PDB file of C-alpha atoms in Angstrom:
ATOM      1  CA  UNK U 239     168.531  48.596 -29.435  1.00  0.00           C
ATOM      2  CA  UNK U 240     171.599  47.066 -31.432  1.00  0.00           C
ATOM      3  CA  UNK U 241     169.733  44.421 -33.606  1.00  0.00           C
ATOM      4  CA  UNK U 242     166.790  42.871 -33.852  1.00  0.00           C
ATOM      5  CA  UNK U 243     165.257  40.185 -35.489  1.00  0.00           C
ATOM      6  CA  UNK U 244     161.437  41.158 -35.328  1.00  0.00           C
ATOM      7  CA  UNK U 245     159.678  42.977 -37.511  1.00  0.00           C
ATOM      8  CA  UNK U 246     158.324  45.532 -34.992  1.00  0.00           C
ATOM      9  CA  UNK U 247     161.339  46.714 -34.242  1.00  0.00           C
ATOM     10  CA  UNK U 248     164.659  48.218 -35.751  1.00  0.00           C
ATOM     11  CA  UNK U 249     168.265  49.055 -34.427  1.00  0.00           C
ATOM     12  CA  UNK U 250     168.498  52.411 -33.235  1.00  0.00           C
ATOM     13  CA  UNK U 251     164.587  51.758 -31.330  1.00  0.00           C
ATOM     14  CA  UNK U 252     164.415  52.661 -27.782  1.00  0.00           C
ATOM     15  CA  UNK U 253     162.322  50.418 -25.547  1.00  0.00           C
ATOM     16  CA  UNK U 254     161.176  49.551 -22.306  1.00  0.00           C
ATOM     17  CA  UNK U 255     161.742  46.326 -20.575  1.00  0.00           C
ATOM     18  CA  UNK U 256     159.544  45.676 -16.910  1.00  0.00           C
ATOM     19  CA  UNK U 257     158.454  42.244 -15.691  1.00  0.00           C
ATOM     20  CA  UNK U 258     158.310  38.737 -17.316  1.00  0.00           C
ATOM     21  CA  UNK U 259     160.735  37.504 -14.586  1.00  0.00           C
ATOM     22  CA  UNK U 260     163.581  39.273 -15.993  1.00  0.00           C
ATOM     23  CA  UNK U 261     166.782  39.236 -13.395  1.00  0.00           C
ATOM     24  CA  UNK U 262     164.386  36.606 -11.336  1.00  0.00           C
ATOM     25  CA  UNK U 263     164.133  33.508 -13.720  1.00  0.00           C
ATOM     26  CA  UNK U 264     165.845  35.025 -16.739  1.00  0.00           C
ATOM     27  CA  UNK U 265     169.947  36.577 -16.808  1.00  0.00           C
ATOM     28  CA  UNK U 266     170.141  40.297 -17.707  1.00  0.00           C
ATOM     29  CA  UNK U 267     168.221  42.667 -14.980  1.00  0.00           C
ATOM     30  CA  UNK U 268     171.837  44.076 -14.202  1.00  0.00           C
ATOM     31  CA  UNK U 269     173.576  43.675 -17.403  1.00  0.00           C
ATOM     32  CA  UNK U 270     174.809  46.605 -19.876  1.00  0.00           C
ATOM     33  CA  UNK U 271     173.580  44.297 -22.753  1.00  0.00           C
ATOM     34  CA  UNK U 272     170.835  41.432 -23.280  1.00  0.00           C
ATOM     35  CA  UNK U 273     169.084  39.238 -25.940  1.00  0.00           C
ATOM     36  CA  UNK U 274     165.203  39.479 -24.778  1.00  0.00           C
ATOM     37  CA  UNK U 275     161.796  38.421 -26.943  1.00  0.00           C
ATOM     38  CA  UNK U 276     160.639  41.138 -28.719  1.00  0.00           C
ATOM     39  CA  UNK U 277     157.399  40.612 -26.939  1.00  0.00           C
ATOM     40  CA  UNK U 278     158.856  41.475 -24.096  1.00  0.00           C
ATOM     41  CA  UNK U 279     159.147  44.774 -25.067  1.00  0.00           C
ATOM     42  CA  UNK U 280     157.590  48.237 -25.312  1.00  0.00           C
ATOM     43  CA  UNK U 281     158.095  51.076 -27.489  1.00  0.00           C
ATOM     44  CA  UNK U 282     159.752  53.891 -25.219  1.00  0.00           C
ATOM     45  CA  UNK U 283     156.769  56.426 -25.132  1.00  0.00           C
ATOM     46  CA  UNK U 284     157.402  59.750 -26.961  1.00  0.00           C
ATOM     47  CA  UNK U 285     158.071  62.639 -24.016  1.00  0.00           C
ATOM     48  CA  UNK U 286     159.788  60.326 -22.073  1.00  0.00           C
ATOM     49  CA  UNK U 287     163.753  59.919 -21.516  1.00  0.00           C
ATOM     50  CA  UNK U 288     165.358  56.151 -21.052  1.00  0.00           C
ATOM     51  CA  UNK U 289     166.344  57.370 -17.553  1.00  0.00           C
ATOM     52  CA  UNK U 290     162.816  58.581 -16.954  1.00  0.00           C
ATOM     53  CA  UNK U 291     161.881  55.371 -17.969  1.00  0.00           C
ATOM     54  CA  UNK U 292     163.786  53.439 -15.637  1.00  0.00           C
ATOM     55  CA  UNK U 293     163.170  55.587 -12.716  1.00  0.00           C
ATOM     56  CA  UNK U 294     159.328  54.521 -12.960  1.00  0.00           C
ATOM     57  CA  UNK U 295     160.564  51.480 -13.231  1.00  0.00           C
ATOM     58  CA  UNK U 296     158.674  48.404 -12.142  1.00  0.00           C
ATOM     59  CA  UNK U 297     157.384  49.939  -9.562  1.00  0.00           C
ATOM     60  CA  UNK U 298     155.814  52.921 -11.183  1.00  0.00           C
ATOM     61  CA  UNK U 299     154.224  51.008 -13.867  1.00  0.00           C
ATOM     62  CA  UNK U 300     152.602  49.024 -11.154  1.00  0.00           C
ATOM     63  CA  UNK U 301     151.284  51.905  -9.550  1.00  0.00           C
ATOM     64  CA  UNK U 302     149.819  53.306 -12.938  1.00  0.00           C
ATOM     65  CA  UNK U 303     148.434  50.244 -12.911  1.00  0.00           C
ATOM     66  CA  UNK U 304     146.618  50.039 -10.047  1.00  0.00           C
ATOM     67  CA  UNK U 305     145.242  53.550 -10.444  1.00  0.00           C
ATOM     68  CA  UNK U 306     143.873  52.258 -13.828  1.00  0.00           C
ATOM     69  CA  UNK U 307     142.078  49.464 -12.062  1.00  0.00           C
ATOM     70  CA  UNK U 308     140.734  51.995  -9.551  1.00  0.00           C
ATOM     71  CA  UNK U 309     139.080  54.272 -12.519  1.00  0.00           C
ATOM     72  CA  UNK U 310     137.775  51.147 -14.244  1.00  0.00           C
ATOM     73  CA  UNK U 311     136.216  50.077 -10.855  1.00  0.00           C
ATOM     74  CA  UNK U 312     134.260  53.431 -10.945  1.00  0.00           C
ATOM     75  CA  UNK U 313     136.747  55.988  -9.062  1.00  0.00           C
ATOM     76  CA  UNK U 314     137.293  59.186 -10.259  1.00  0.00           C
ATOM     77  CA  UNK U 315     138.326  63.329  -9.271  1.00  0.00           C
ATOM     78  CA  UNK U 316     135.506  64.412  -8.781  1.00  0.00           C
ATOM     79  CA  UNK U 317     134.529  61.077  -6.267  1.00  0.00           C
ATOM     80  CA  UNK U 318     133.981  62.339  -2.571  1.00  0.00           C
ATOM     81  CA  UNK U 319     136.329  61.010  -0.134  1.00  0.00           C
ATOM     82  CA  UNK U 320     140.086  60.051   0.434  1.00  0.00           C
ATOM     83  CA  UNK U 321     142.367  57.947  -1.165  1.00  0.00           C
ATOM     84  CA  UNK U 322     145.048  56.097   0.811  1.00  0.00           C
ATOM     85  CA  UNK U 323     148.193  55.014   0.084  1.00  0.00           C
ATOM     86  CA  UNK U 324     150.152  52.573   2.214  1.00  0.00           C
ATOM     87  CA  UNK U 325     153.711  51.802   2.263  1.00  0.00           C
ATOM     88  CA  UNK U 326     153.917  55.354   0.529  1.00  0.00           C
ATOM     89  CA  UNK U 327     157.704  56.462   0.764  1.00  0.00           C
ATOM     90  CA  UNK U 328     158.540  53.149  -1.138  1.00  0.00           C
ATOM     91  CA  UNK U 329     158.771  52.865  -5.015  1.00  0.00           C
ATOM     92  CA  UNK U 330     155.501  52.212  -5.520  1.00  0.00           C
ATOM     93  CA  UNK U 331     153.920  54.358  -3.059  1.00  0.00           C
ATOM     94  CA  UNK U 332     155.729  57.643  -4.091  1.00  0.00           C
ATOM     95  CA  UNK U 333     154.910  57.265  -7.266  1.00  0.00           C
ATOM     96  CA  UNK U 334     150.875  56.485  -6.829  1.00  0.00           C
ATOM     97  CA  UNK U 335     150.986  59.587  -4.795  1.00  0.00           C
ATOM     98  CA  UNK U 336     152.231  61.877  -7.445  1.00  0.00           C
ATOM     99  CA  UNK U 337     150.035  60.265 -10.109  1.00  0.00           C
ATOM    100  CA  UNK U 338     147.216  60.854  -7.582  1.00  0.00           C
ATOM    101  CA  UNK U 339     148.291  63.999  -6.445  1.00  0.00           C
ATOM    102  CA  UNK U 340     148.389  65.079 -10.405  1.00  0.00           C
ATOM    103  CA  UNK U 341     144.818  63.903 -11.123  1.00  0.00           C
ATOM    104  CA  UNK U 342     143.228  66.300  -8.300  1.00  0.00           C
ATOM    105  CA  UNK U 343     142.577  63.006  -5.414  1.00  0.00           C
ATOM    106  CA  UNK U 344     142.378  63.857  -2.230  1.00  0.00           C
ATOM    107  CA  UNK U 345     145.614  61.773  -1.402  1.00  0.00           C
ATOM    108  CA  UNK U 346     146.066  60.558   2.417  1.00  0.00           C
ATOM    109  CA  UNK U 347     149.805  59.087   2.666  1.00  0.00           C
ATOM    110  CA  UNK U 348     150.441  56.246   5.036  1.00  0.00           C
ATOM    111  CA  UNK U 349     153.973  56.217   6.148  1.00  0.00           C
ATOM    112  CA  UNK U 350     156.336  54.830   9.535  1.00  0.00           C
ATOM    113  CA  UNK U 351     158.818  57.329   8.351  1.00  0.00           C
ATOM    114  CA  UNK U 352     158.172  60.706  10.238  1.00  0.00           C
ATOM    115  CA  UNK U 353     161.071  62.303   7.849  1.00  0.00           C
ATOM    116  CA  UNK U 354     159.585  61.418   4.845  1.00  0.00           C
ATOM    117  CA  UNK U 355     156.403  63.972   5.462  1.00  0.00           C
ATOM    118  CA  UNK U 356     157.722  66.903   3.629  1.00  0.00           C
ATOM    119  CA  UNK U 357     158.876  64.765   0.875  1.00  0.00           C
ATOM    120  CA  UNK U 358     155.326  63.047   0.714  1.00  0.00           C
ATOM    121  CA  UNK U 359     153.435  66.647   0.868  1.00  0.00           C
ATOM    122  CA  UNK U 360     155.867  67.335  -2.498  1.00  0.00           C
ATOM    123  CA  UNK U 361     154.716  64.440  -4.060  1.00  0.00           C
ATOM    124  CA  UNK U 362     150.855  65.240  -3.512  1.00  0.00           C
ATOM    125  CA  UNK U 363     149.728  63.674  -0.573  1.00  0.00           C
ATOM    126  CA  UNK U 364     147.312  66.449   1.207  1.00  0.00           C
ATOM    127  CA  UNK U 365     147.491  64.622   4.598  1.00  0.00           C
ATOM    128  CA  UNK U 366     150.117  61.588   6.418  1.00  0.00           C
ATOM    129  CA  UNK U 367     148.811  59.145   8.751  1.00  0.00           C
ATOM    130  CA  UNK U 368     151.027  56.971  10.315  1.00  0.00           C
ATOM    131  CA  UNK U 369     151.311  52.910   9.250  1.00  0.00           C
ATOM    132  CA  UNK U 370     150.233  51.973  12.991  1.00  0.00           C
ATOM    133  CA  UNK U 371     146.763  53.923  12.276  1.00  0.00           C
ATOM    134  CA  UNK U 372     145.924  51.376   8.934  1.00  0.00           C
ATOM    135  CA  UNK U 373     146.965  48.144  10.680  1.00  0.00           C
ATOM    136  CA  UNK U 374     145.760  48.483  14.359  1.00  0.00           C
ATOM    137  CA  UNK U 375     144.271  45.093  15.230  1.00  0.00           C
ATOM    138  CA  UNK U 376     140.074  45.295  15.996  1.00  0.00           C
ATOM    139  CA  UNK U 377     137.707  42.919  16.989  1.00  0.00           C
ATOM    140  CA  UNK U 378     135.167  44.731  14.598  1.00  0.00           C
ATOM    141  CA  UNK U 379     134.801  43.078  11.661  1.00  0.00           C
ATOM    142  CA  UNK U 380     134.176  46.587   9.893  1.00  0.00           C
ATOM    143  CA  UNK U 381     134.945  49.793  10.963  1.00  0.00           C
ATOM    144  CA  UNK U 382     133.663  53.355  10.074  1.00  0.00           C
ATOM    145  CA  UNK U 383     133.453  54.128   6.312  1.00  0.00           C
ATOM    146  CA  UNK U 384     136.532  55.940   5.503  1.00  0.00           C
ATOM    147  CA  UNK U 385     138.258  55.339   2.522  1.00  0.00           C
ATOM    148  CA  UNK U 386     137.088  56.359  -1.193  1.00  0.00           C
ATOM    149  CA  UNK U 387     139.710  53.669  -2.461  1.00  0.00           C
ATOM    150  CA  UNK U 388     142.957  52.494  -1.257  1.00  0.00           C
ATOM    151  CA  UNK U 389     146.631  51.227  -3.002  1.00  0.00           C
ATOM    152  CA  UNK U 390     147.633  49.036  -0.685  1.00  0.00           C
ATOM    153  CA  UNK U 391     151.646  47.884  -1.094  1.00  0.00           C
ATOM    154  CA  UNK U 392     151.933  46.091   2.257  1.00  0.00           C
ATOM    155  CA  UNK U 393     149.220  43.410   2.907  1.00  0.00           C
ATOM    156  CA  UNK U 394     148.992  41.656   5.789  1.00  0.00           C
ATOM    157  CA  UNK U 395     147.356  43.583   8.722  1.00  0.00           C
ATOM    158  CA  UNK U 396     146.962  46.793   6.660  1.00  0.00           C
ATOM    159  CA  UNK U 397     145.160  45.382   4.447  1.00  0.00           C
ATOM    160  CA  UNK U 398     142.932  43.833   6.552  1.00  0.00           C
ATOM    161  CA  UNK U 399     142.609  47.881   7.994  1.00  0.00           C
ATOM    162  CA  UNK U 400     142.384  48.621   5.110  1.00  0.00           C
ATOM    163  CA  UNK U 401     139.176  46.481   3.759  1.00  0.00           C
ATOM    164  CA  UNK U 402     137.334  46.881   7.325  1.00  0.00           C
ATOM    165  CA  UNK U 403     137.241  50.957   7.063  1.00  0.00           C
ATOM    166  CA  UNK U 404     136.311  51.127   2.814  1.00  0.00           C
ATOM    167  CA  UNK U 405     133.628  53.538   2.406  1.00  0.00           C
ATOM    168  CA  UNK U 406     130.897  51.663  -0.044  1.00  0.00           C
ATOM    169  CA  UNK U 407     131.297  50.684  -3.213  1.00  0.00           C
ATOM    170  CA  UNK U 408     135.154  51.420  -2.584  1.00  0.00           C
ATOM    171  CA  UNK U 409     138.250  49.767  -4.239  1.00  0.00           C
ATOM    172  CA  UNK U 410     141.622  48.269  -3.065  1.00  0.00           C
ATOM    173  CA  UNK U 411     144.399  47.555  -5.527  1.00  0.00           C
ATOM    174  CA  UNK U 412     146.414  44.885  -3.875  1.00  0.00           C
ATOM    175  CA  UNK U 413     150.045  45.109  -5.111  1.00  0.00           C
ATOM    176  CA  UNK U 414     152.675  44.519  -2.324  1.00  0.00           C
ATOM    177  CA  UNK U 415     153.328  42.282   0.370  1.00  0.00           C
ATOM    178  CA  UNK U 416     156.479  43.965   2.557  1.00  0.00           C
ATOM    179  CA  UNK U 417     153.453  43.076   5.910  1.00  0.00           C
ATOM    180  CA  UNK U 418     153.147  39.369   5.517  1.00  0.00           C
ATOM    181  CA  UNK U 419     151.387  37.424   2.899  1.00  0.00           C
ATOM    182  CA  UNK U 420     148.053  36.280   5.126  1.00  0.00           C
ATOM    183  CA  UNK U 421     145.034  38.313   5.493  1.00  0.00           C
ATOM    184  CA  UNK U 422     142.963  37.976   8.251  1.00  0.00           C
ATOM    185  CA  UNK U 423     139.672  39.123   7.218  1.00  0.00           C
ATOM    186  CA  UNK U 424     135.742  38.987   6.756  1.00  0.00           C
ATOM    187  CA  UNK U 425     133.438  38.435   4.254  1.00  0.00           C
ATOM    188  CA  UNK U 426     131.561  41.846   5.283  1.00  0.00           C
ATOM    189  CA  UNK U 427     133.497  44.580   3.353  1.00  0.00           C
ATOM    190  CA  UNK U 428     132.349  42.574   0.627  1.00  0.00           C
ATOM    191  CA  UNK U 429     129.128  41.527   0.916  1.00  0.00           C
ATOM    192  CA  UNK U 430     127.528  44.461   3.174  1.00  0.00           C
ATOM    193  CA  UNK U 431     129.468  47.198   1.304  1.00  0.00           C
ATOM    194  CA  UNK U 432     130.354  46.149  -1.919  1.00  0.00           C
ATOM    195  CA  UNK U 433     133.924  47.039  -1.549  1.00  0.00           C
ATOM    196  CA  UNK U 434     135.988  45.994  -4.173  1.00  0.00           C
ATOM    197  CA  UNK U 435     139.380  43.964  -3.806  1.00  0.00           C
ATOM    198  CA  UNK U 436     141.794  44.476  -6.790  1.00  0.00           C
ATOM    199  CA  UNK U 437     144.894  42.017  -7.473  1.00  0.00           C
ATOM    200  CA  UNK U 438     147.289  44.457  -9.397  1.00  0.00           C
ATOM    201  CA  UNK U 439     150.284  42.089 -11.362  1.00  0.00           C
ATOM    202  CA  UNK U 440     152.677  43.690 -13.227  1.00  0.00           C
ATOM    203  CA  UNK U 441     155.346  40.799 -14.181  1.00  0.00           C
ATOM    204  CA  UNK U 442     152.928  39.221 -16.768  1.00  0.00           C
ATOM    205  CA  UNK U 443     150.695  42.170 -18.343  1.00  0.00           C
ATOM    206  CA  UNK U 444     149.725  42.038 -22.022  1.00  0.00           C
ATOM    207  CA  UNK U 445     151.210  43.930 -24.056  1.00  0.00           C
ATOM    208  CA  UNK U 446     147.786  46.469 -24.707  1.00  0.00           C
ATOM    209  CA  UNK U 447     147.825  47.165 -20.707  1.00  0.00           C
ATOM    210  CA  UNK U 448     151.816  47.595 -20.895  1.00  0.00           C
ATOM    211  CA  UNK U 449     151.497  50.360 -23.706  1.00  0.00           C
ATOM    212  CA  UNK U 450     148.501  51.860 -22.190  1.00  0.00           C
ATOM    213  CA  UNK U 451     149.865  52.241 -18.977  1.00  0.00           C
ATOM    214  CA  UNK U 452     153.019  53.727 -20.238  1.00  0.00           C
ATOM    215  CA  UNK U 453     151.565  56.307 -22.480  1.00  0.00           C
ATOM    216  CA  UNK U 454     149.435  57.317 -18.962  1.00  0.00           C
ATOM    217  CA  UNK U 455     152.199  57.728 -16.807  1.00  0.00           C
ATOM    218  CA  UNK U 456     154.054  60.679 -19.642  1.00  0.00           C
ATOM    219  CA  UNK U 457     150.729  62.149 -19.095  1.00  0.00           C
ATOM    220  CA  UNK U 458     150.065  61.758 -15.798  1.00  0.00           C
ATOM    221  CA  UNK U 459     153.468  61.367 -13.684  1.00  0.00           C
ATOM    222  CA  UNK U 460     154.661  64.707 -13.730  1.00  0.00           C
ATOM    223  CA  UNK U 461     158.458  65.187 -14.440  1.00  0.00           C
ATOM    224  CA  UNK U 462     159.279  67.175 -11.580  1.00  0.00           C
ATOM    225  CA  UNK U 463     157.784  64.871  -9.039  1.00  0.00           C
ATOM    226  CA  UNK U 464     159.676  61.815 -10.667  1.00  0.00           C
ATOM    227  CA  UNK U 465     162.762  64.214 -10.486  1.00  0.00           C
ATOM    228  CA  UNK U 466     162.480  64.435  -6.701  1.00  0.00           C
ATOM    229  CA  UNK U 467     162.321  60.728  -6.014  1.00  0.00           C
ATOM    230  CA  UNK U 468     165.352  59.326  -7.787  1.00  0.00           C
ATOM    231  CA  UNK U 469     168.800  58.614  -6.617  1.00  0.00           C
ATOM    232  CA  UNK U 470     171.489  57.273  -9.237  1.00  0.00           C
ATOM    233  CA  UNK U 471     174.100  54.850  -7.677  1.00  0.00           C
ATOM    234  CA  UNK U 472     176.778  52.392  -9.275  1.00  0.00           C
ATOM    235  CA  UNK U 473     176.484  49.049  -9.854  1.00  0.00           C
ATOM    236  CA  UNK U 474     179.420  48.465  -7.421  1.00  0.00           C
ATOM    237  CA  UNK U 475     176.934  50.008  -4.547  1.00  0.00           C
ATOM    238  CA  UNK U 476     174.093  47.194  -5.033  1.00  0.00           C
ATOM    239  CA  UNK U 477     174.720  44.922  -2.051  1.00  0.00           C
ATOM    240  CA  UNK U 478     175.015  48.060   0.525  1.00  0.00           C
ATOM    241  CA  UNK U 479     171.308  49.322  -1.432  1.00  0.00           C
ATOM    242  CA  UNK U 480     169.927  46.108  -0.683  1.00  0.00           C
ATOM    243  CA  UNK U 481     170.746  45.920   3.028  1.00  0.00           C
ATOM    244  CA  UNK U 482     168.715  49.352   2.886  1.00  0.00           C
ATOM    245  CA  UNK U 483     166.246  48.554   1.239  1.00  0.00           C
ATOM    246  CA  UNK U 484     165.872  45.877   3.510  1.00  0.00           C
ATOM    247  CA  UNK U 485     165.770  47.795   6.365  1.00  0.00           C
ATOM    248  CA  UNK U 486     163.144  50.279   5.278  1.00  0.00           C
ATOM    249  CA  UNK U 487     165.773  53.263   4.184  1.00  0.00           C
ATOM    250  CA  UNK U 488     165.229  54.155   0.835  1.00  0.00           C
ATOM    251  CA  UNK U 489     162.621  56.082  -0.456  1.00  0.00           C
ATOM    252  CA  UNK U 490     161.426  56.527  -3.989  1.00  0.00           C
ATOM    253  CA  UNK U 491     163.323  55.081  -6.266  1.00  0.00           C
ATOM    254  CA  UNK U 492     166.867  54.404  -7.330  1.00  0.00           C
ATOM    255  CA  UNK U 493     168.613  54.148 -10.622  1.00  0.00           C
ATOM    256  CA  UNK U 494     171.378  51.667 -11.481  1.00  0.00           C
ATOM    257  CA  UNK U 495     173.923  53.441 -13.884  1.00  0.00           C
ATOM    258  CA  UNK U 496     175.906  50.234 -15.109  1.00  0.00           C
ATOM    259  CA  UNK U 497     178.456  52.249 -17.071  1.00  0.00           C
ATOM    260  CA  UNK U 498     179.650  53.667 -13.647  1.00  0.00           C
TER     261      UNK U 498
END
């Protein structure tokens, strides 16, 4: 920070910036330099770097969230059962695997990429299914309990999977949409086994949640996974990384260095 004109803060302050549509409604997600409210911000927790910081990104402070909402809804270590992770080679799904992995869960990974196994197993995930196996299309409108709890990243069919096969009293944070936005679903994973279905938003978050989840992932991200999953391009190399990302080819997540 250069200057500031809030009380909380002080030049010389390093901070975190995620969310409230910044580089969507607001100029700035790319720049070297912006002018943002100060309660926009969060104090950069101590034990982590600025590049740390920005490899969670977005993305890994919505996965921190979601596993928040999936210990307030009751789940914990020493739960029996599996927790699944769609869509996990993406940003958000490599890094709710290592959190996961970290906090002793018996982590299934849900992937379409068979090259990304190894990487996964790194991470924390004990055992891969492929994506196919979550979204397969059944006439049931449950299937057997499987699934302790579930961060789901890709909606649309999986999630419907995903809700039919929840063991009772099990949770789903909802957080992505790369499947489609509509759900085709029933009212019975609900209503005959109490399964939980959690909207996880990360754009608008009070500040409280914002600092909490923070000071959770320097405790519970470790380092070395983080380490594994991060690529650092130039700015110049932005519109090839989108066409990739667009196409399902990048895993984990990638840094922007703007001074490049």
């Amino acid at each position: 920070m250069v200057e500031s004109n809030a009380p909380d803060y002080s030049p010389g302050d390093e901070v975190v910036l995620t969310g409230w549509s910044v580089g969507e409604r607001y100029w700035g997600g790319m720049a070297q330099m912006a002018r943002v409210q100060a309660g926009w911000l969060v104090p950069l927790p101590a034990g982590l770097s600025l590049q740390h910081a920005m490899s969670i990104g977005t993305a890994g402070f919505t996965s921190m969230l979601a596993v928040l909402a999936l210990e307030e809804h009751g789940l914990t270590p020493e739960t029996q059962g599996e927790v699944v992770v769609s869509g996990a080679a993406g940003g958000v799904g490599s890094v709710a695997v290592a959190i996961l992995g970290k906090l002793g869960y018996n982590v299934v990974a849900s992937t379409g990429r068979e090259t990304a196994h190894d990487y996964l197993r790194e991470l924390g995930a004990r055992s891969i299914i492929g994506r196919e196996e979550l979204r397969a299309p059944s006439k049931r409108p449950l299937e057997s309990a499987r699934w302790a709890a579930a961060i789901d990243t890709v909606g649309g069919d999986t999630l419907a999977g995903l809700l039919r096969s929840m063991a009772y009293g099990g949770s789903v944070a909802v957080c992505g949409n790369a499947g489609g936005i509509e759900l085709q679903s029933t009212v019975f994973p609900f209503i005959l086994r109490g399964v939980n279905m959690l909207g996880i938003e990360s754009v608008n978050c009070p500040f409280p949640r914002r600092k909490h989840a923070w000071e959770r992932l320097v405790q519970d991200l470790p380092a070395q996974a983080l380490e594994s999953m991060i690529q650092v391009v130039p700015l110049e190399d932005i519109p090839h990384l989108s066409q990739e990302i667009i196409q399902g080819q990048v895993r984990g997540r990638v840094v922007i260095d703007l001074n490049a």
